[in-house]
Short mmCIF file of C-alpha atoms in Angstrom, two decimals:
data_model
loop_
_atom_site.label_atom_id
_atom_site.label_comp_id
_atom_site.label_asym_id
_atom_site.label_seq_id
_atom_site.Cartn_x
_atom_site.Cartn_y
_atom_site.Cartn_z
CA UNK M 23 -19.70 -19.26 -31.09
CA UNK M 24 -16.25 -20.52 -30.38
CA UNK M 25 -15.19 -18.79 -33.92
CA UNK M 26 -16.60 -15.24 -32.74
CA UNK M 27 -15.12 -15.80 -29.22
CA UNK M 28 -11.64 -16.13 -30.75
CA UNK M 29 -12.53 -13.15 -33.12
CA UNK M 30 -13.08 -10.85 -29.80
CA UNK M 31 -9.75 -12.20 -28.35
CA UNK M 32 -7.96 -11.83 -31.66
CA UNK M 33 -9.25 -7.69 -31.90
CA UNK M 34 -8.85 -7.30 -28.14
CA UNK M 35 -5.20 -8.24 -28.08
CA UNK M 36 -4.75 -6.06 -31.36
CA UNK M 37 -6.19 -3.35 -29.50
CA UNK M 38 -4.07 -3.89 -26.47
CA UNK M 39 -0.67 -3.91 -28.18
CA UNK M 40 -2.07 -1.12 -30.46
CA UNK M 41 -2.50 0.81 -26.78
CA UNK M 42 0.88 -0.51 -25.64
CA UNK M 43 2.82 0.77 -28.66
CA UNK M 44 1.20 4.34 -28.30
CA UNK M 45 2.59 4.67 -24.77
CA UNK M 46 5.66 3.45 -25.79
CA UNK M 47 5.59 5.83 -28.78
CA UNK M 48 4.25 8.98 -27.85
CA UNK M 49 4.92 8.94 -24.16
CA UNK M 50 4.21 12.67 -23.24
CA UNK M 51 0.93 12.17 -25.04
CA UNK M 52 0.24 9.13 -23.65
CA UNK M 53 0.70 10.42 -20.14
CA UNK M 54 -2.09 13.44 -20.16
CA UNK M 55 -4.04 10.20 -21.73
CA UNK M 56 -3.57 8.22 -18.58
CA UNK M 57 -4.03 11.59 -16.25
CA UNK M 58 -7.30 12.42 -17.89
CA UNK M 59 -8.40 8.30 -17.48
CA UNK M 60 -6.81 8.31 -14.10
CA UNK M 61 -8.99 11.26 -12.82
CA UNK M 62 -12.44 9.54 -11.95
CA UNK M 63 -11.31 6.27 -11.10
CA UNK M 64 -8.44 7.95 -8.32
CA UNK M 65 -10.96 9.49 -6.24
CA UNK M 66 -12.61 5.70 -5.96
CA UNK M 67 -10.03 3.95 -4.96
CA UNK M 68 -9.31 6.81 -2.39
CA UNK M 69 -12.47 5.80 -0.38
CA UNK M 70 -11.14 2.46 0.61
CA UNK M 71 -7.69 4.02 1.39
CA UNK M 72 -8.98 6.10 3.68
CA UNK M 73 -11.32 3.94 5.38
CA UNK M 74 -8.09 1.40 5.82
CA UNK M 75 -6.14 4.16 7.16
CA UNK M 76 -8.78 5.51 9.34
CA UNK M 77 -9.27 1.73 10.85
CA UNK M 78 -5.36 1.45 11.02
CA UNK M 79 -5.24 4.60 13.47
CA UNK M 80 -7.63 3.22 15.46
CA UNK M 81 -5.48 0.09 15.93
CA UNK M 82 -2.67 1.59 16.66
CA UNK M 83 -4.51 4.02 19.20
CA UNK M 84 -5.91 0.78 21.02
CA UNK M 85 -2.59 -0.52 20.70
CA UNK M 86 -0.50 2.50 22.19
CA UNK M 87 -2.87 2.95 24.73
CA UNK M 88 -3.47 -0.05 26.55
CA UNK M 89 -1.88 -3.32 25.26
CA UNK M 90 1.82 -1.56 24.65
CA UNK M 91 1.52 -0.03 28.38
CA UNK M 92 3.59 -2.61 29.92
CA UNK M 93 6.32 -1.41 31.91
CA UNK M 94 5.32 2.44 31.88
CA UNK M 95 5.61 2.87 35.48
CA UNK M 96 9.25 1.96 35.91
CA UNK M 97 9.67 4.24 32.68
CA UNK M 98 7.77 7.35 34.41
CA UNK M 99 9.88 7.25 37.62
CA UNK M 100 12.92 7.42 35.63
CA UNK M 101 11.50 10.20 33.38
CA UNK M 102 10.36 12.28 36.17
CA UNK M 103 14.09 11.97 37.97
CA UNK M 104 15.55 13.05 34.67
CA UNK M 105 12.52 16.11 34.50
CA UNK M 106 14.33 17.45 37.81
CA UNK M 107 17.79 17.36 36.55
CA UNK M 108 16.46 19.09 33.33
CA UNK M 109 14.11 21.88 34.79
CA UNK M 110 17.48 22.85 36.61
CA UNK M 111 19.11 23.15 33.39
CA UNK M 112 16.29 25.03 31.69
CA UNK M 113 16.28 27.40 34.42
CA UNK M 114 19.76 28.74 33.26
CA UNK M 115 19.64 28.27 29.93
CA UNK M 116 16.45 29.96 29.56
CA UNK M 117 18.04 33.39 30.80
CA UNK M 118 20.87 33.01 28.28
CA UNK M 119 19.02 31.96 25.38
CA UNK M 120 16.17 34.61 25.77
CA UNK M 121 18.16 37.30 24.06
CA UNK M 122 18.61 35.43 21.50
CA UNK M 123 15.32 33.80 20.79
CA UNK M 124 14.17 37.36 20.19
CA UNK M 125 16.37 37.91 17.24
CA UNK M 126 16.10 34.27 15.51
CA UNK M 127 12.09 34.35 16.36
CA UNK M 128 12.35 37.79 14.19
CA UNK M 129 14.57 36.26 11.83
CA UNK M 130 12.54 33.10 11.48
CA UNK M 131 9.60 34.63 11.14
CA UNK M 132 10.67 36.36 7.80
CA UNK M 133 11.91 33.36 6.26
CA UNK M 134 9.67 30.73 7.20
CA UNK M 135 5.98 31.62 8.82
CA UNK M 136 5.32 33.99 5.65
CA UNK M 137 4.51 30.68 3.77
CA UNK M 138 0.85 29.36 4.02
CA UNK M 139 0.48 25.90 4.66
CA UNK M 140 -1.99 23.35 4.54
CA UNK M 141 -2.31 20.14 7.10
CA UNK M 142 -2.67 16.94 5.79
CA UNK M 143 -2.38 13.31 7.49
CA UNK M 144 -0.37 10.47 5.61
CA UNK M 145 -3.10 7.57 4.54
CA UNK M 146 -0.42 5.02 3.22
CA UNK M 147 2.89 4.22 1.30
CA UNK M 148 3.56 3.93 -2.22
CA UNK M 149 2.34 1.41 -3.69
CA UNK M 150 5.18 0.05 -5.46
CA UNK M 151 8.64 -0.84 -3.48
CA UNK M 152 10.91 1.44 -6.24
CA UNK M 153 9.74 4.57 -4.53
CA UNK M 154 10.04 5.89 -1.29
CA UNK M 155 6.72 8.00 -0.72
CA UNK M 156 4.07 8.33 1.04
CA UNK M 157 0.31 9.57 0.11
CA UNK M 158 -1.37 12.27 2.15
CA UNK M 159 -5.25 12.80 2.26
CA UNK M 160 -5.37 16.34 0.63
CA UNK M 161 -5.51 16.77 -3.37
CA UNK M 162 -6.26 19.42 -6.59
CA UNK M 163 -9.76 19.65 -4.51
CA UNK M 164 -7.87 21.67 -1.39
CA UNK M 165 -5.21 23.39 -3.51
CA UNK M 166 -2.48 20.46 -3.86
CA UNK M 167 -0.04 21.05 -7.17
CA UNK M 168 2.33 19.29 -8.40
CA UNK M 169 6.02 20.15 -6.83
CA UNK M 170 4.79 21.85 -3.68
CA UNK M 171 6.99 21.58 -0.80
CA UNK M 172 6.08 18.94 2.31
CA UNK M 173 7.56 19.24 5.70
CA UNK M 174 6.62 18.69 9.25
CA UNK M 175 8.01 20.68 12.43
CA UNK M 176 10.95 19.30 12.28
CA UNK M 177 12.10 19.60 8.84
CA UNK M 178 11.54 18.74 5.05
CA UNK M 179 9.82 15.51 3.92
CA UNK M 180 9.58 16.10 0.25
CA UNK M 181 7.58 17.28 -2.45
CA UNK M 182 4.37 16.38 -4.02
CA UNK M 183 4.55 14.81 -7.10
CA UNK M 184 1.59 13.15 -8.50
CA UNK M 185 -1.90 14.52 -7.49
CA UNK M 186 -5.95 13.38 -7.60
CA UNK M 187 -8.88 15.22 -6.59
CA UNK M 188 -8.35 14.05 -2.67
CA UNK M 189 -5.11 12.71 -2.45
CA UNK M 190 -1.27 13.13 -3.68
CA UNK M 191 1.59 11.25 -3.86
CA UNK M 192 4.86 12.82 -2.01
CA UNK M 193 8.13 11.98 -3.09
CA UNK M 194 10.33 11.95 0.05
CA UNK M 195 13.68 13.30 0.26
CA UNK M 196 15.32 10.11 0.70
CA UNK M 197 14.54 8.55 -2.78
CA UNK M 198 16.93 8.78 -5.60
CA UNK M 199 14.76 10.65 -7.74
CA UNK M 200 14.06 13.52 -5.60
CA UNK M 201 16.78 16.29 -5.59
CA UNK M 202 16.25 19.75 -3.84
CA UNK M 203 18.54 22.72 -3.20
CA UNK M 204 20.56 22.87 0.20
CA UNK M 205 22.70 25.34 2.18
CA UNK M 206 25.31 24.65 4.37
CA UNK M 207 24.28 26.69 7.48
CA UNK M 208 27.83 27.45 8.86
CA UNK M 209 29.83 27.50 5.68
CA UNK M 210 27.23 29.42 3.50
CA UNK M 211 27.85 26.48 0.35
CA UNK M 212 24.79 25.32 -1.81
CA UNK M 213 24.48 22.28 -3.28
CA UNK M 214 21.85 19.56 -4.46
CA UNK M 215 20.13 17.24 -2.01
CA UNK M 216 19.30 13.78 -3.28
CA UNK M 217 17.95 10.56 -1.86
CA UNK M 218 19.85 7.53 -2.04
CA UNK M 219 19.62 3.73 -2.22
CA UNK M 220 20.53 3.06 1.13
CA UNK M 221 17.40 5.91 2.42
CA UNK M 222 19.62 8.43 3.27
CA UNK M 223 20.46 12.17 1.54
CA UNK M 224 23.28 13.04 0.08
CA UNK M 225 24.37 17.14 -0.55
CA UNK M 226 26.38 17.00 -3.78
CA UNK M 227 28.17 19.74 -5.83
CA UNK M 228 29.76 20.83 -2.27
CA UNK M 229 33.11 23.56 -3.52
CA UNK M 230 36.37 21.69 -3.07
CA UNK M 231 37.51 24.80 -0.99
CA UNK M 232 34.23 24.51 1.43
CA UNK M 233 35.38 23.59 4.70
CA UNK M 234 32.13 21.64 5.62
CA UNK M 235 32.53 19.00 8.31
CA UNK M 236 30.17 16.08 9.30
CA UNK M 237 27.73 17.70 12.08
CA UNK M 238 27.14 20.60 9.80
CA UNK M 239 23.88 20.98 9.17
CA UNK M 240 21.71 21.78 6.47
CA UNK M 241 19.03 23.98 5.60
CA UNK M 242 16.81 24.90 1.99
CA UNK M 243 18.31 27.52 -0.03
CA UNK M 244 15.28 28.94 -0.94
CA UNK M 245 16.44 29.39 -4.66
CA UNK M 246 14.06 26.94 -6.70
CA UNK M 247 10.41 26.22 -5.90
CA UNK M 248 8.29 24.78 -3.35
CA UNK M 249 10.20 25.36 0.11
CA UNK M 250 11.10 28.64 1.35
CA UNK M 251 15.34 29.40 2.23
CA UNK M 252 15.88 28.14 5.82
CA UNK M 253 14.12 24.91 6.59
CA UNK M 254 16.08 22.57 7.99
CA UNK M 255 17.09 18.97 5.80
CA UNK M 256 19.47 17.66 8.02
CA UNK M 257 23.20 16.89 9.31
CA UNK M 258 26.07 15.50 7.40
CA UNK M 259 27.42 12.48 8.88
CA UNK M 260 30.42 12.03 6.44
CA UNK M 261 32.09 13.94 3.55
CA UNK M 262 33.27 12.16 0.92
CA UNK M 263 36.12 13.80 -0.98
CA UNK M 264 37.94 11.83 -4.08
CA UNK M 265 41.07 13.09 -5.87
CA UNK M 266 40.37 14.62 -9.14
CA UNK M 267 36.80 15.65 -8.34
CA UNK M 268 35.90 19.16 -9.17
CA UNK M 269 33.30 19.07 -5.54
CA UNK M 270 32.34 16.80 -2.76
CA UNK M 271 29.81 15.42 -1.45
CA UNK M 272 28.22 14.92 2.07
CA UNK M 273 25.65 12.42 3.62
CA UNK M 274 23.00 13.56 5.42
CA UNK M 275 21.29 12.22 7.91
CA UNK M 276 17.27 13.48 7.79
CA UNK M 277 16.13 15.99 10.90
CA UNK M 278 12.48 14.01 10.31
CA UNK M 279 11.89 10.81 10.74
CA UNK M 280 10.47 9.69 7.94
CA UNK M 281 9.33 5.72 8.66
CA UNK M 282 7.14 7.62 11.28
CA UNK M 283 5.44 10.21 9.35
CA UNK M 284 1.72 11.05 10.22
CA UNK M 285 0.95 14.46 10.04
CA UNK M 286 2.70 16.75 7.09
CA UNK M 287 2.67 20.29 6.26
CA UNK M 288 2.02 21.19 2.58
CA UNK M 289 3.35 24.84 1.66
CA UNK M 290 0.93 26.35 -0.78
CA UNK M 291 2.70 29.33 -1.55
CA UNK M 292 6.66 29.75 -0.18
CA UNK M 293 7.68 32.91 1.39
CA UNK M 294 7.76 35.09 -2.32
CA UNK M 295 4.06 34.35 -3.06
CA UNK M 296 2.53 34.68 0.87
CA UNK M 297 4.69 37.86 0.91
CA UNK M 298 2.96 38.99 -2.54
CA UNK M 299 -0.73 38.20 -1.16
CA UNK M 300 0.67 40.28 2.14
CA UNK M 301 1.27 42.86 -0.05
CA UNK M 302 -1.82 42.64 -1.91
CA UNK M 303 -4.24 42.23 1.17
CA UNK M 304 -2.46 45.37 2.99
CA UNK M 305 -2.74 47.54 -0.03
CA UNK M 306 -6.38 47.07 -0.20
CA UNK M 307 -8.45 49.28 1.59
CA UNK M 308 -9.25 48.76 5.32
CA UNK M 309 -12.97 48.24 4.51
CA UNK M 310 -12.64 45.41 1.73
CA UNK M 311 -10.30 43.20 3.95
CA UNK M 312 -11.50 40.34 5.34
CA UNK M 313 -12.10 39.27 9.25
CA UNK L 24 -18.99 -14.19 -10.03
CA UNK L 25 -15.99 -13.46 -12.14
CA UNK L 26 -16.61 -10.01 -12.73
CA UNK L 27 -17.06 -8.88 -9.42
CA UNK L 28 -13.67 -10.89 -8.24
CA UNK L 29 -11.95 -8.45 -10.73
CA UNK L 30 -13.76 -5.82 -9.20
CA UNK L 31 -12.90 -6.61 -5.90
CA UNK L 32 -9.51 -7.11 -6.83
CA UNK L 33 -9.11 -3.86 -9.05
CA UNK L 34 -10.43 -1.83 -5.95
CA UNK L 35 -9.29 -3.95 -3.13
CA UNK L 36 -5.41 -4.60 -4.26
CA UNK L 37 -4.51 -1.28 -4.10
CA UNK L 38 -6.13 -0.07 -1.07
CA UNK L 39 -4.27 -3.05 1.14
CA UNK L 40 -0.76 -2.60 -1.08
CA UNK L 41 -0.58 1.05 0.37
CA UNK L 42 -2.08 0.56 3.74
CA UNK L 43 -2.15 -2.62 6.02
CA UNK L 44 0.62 -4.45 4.13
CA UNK L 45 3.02 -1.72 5.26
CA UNK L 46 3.26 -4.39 8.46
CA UNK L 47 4.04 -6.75 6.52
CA UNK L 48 7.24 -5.63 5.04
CA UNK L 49 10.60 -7.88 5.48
CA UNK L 50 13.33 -4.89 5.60
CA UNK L 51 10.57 -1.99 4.26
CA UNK L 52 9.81 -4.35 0.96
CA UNK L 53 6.77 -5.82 0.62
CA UNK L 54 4.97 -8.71 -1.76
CA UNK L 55 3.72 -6.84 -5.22
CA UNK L 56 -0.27 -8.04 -4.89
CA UNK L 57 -1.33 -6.60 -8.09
CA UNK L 58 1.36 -8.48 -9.93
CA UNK L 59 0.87 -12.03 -7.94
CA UNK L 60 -3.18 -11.20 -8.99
CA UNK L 61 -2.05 -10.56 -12.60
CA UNK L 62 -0.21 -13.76 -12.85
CA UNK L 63 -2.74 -16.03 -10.75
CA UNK L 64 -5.25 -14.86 -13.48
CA UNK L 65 -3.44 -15.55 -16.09
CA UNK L 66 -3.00 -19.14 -15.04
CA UNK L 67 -6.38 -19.51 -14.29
CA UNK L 68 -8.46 -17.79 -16.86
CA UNK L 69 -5.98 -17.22 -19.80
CA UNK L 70 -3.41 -14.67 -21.06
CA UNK L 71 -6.72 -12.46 -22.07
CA UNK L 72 -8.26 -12.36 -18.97
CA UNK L 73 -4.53 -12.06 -17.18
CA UNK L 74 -3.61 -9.31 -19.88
CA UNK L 75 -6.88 -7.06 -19.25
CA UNK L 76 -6.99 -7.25 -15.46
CA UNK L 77 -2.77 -6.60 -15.13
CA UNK L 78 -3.37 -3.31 -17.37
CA UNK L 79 -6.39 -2.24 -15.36
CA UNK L 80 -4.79 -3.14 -12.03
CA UNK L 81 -1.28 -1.66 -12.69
CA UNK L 82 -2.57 1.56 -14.11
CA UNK L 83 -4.40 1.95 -10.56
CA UNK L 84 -1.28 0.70 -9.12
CA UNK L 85 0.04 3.87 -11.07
CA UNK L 86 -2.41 5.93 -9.76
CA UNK L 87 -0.92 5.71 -6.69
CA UNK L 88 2.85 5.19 -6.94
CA UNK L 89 5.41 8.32 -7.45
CA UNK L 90 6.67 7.11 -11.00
CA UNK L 91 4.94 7.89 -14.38
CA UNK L 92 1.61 6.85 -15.71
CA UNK L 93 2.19 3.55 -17.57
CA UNK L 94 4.74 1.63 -16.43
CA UNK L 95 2.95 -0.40 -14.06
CA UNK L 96 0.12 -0.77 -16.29
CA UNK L 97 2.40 -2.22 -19.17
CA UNK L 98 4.26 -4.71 -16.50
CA UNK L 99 1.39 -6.23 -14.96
CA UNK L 100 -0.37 -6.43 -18.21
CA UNK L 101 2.59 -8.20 -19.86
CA UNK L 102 3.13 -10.56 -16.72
CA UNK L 103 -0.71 -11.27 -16.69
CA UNK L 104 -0.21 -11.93 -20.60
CA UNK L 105 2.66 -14.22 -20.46
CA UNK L 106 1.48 -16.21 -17.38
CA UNK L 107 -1.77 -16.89 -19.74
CA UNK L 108 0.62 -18.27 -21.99
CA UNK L 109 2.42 -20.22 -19.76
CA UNK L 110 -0.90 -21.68 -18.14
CA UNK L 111 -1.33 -22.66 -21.40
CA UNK L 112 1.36 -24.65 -22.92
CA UNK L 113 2.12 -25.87 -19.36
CA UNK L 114 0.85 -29.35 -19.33
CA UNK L 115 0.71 -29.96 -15.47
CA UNK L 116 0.80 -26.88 -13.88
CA UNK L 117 1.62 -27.42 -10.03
CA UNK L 118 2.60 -24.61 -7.23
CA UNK L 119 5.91 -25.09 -8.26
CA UNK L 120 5.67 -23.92 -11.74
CA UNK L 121 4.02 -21.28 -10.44
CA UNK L 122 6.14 -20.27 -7.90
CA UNK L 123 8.94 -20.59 -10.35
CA UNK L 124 6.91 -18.14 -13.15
CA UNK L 125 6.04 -15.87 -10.45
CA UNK L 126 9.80 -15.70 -8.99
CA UNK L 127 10.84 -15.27 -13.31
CA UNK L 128 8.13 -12.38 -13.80
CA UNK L 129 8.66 -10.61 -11.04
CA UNK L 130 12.42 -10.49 -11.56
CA UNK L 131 11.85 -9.21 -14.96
CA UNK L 132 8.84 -6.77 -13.98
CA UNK L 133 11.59 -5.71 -11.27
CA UNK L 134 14.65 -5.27 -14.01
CA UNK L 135 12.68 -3.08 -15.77
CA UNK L 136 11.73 -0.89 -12.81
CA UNK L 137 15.27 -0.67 -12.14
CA UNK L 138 16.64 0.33 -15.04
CA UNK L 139 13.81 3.14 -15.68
CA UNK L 140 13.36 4.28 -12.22
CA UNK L 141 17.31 4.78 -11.73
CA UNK L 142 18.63 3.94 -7.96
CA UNK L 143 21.51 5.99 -7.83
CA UNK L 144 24.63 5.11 -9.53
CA UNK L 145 25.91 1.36 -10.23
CA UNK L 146 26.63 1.07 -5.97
CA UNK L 147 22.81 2.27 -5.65
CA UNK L 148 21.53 -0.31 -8.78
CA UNK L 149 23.73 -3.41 -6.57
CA UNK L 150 21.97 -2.39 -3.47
CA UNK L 151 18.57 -2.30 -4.93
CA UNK L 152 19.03 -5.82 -6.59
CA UNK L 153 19.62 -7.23 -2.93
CA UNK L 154 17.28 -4.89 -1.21
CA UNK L 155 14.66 -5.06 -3.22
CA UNK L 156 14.36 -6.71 -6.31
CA UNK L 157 15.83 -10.26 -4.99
CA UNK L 158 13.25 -9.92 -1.50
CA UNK L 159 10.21 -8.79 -3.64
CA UNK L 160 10.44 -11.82 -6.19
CA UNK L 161 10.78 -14.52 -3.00
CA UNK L 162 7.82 -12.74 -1.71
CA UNK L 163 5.94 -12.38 -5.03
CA UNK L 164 6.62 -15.93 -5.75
CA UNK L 165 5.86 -17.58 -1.98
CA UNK L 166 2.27 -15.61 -2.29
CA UNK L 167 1.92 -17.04 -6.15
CA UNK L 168 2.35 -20.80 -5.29
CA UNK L 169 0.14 -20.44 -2.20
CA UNK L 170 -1.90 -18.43 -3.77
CA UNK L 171 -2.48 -21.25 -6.24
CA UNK L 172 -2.24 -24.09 -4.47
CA UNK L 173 -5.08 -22.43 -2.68
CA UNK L 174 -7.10 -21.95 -5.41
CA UNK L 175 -6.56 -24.72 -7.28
CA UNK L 176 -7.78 -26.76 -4.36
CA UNK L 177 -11.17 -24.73 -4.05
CA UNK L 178 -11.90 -25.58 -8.02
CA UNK L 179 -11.15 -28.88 -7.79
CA UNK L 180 -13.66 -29.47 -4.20
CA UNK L 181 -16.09 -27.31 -6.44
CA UNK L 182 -15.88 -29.89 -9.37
CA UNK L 183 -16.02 -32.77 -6.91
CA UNK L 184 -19.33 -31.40 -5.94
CA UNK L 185 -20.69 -30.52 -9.03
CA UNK L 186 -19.93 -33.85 -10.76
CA UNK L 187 -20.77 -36.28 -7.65
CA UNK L 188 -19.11 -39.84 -7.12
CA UNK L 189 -17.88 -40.99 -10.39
CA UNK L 190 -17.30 -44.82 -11.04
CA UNK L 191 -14.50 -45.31 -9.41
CA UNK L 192 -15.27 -43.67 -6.37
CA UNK L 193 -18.71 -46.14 -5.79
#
């Protein structure tokens, strides 16, 4: 008995190393392997995610609406003196700004609300400390792929890079590993946007001649995939430019806050493909369109 | 019984990793459960039983981290493995050598995620090593000796029971 027991642990750790020097050997192979293992069991482990994420918002609900209440009234009368100084503001601003609201809304509305979008909420973090994502509760199953873009009203979060049936992981702009294409909004200069350690961004490959400054801010380029040209990234805080380098390099600071993210917008299809089905769906006949 | 503690753990571990222990982060970095679990098995039930369950648990782990298929799976499998073997060849295995195996895996486990992950230059690897890798291994190994301690104290009460008042104890 004790014989055959040792037998089965002899052929199972074969087996194992066996396994471990295939990944190691054929890695590319190895990893459709693991995606095709990885798709039933995801889905699975998904259910209890949710369910902890569901009870979490709940929590913090409870939490943010009674017990963290303390000291809200001495917090509304100061609000509500600072509403009065601001509606006076608004007032005159609003007459000045109207004209041109018109022409960025028009702008605007060619560059970014062509791209279709899905909602998704964030269920949890990654679940190692080496990356900085987050994993949002739509997958394959609602149209998720692989390097879509993910943003939020106030700017870019990331993209998606690893997806199951109902969920996908997304790769925020802040980690190392991440790296999309920026513009410089007032100087016109492109450049790479990368995380780094510290959980900042960093715009590299900046032209020696640019004059960028820190308070510049910056926006997508548009030019590879996933995010439409004009979102914004963020604002350099500080340029850092070293003798003998052929560019330099600015740190950003991220328009979204991304410790606090919640709700995310996954774009589906950037401005080139919405515009294409646009163009499709208007050159059908009037009859075949849909409500 | 021991089958459906792997269970829980293999569908349990990851669900808490990514949600509630988000709270419990010192500086955003928190304790690596799956790889405590690994190494706590391994102790307990040998490096087979510690091998098997750190493969299954980091390739979920995987499942649901940004980085590639695999290299979770192969560090908690090999930390699960060589805790086996330390449980082993340990003669008197006490929190501390736990805590101490725990604190040397996950420093490994975490040298390896460094140098294949990247962190951004050599100022980015320094930061990491402080940020992360130094924090994580404290935590990993504080969880790992209670963790033990704990359990270690539940076997022996349930052998205590089992066996009734020897000799010396009438």
């Amino acid at each position: 008995m004790s014989r055959s027991t040792s037998g089965t642990r002899r052929v199972t750790l074969v087996l194992v190393a066996l396994l471990l020097s295939a990944l190691l050997v054929f890695p590319t192979q190895s990893q459709g392997l693991l995606r095709h293992i990885g798709v039933p069991l995801a889905p699975i482990v998904t259910l209890p995610i949710e369910a902890l994420a569901a009870l979490d918002r709940s929590l913090r609900d409870v939490w943010e609406g009674y017990v963290a209440l303390h000291g809200v009234h001495e917090e509304n009368l100061r609000l509500r003196r600072e509403v009065e100084l601001l509606r006076d503001q608004n007032s005159r601003l609003r007459e000045a700004t109207s004209a041109s609201q018109r022409l960025t809304a028009l702008l605007e509305f060619k560059g970014r609300a062509a791209s279709k979008t899905i909602a998704a909420q964030v269920i949890g973090r990654d679940a190692t400390n080496w990356y900085r994502a987050v994993m949002v509760n739509k997958g394959e199953g609602d149209g998720v792929r692989v390097e879509m873009g993910v943003i939020t009203p106030a700017g870019v979060v990331g993209r998606v890079v690893k997806t199951s049936a109902s969920a996908s992981m997304v790769l925020l702009v802040t980690d190392p590993n991440n790296a999309i294409t920026g513009l410089i909004q007032r100087t016109r200069d492109e450049g790479i946007v990368e995380g780094t350690a510290r959980g900042l961004a960093r715009m590299k490959y900046i032209p020696l001649l640019s004059t960028v400054r820190a308070g510049d801010r910056v926006i997508t380029s548009g030019l590879t995939g996933g995010f439409p040209r004009g979102l914004p990234i963020g604002v350099i805080t500080s340029i850092d430019k070293t003798e003998g380098d052929l560019f330099q390099s600015g740190e950003i600071v991220p328009d979204t806050d991304l410790t606090r993210l919640e709700e995310v917008l996954i774009i589906t299809a950037p401005r080139g493909e919405a515009e294409s089905d646009a163009d499709a769906l208007s050159a059908q006949p009037p009859q075949q369109r849909k409500p | 019984m021991k089958q459906a503690l792997y269970l829980l753990l293999v569908f349990g571990l990851v669900p808490i990793q990514t949600t509630v222990l988000t709270y419990a982060g010192l500086g955003g970095v928190r304790p690596d459960l799956c790889l405590v679990a690994a190494i706590l098995v391994g102790f307990f039930a040998g490096e087979l039983d510690g091998l098997l369950l750190g493969l299954v648990l980091g390739f979920v782990q995987d499942l649901f981290s940004a980085g590639e298929l695999g290299l979770n799976l192969v560090a908690k499998g090999s930390a699960g493995f060589l805790a086996g073997m330390a449980g082993r060849y340990v003669t008197n295995t006490t929190p501390i050598t736990v805590l101490t195996t725990v604190f040397g895996l996950s420093l490994l486990s975490g040298t390896v995620f460094l140098l294949t992950v990247g962190a951004g230059g050599l100022a980015g690897v320094s930061f990491a090593i402080w940020s992360v890798l130094l924090p994580q291994a404290l935590w990993d190994a504080t969880l790992g000796g209670a963790g033990y301690w704990l359990v270690a104290r539940y076997i022996r009460r349930e052998q205590a029971i089992l066996e009734g008042p020897t000799g010396w104890d009438r």
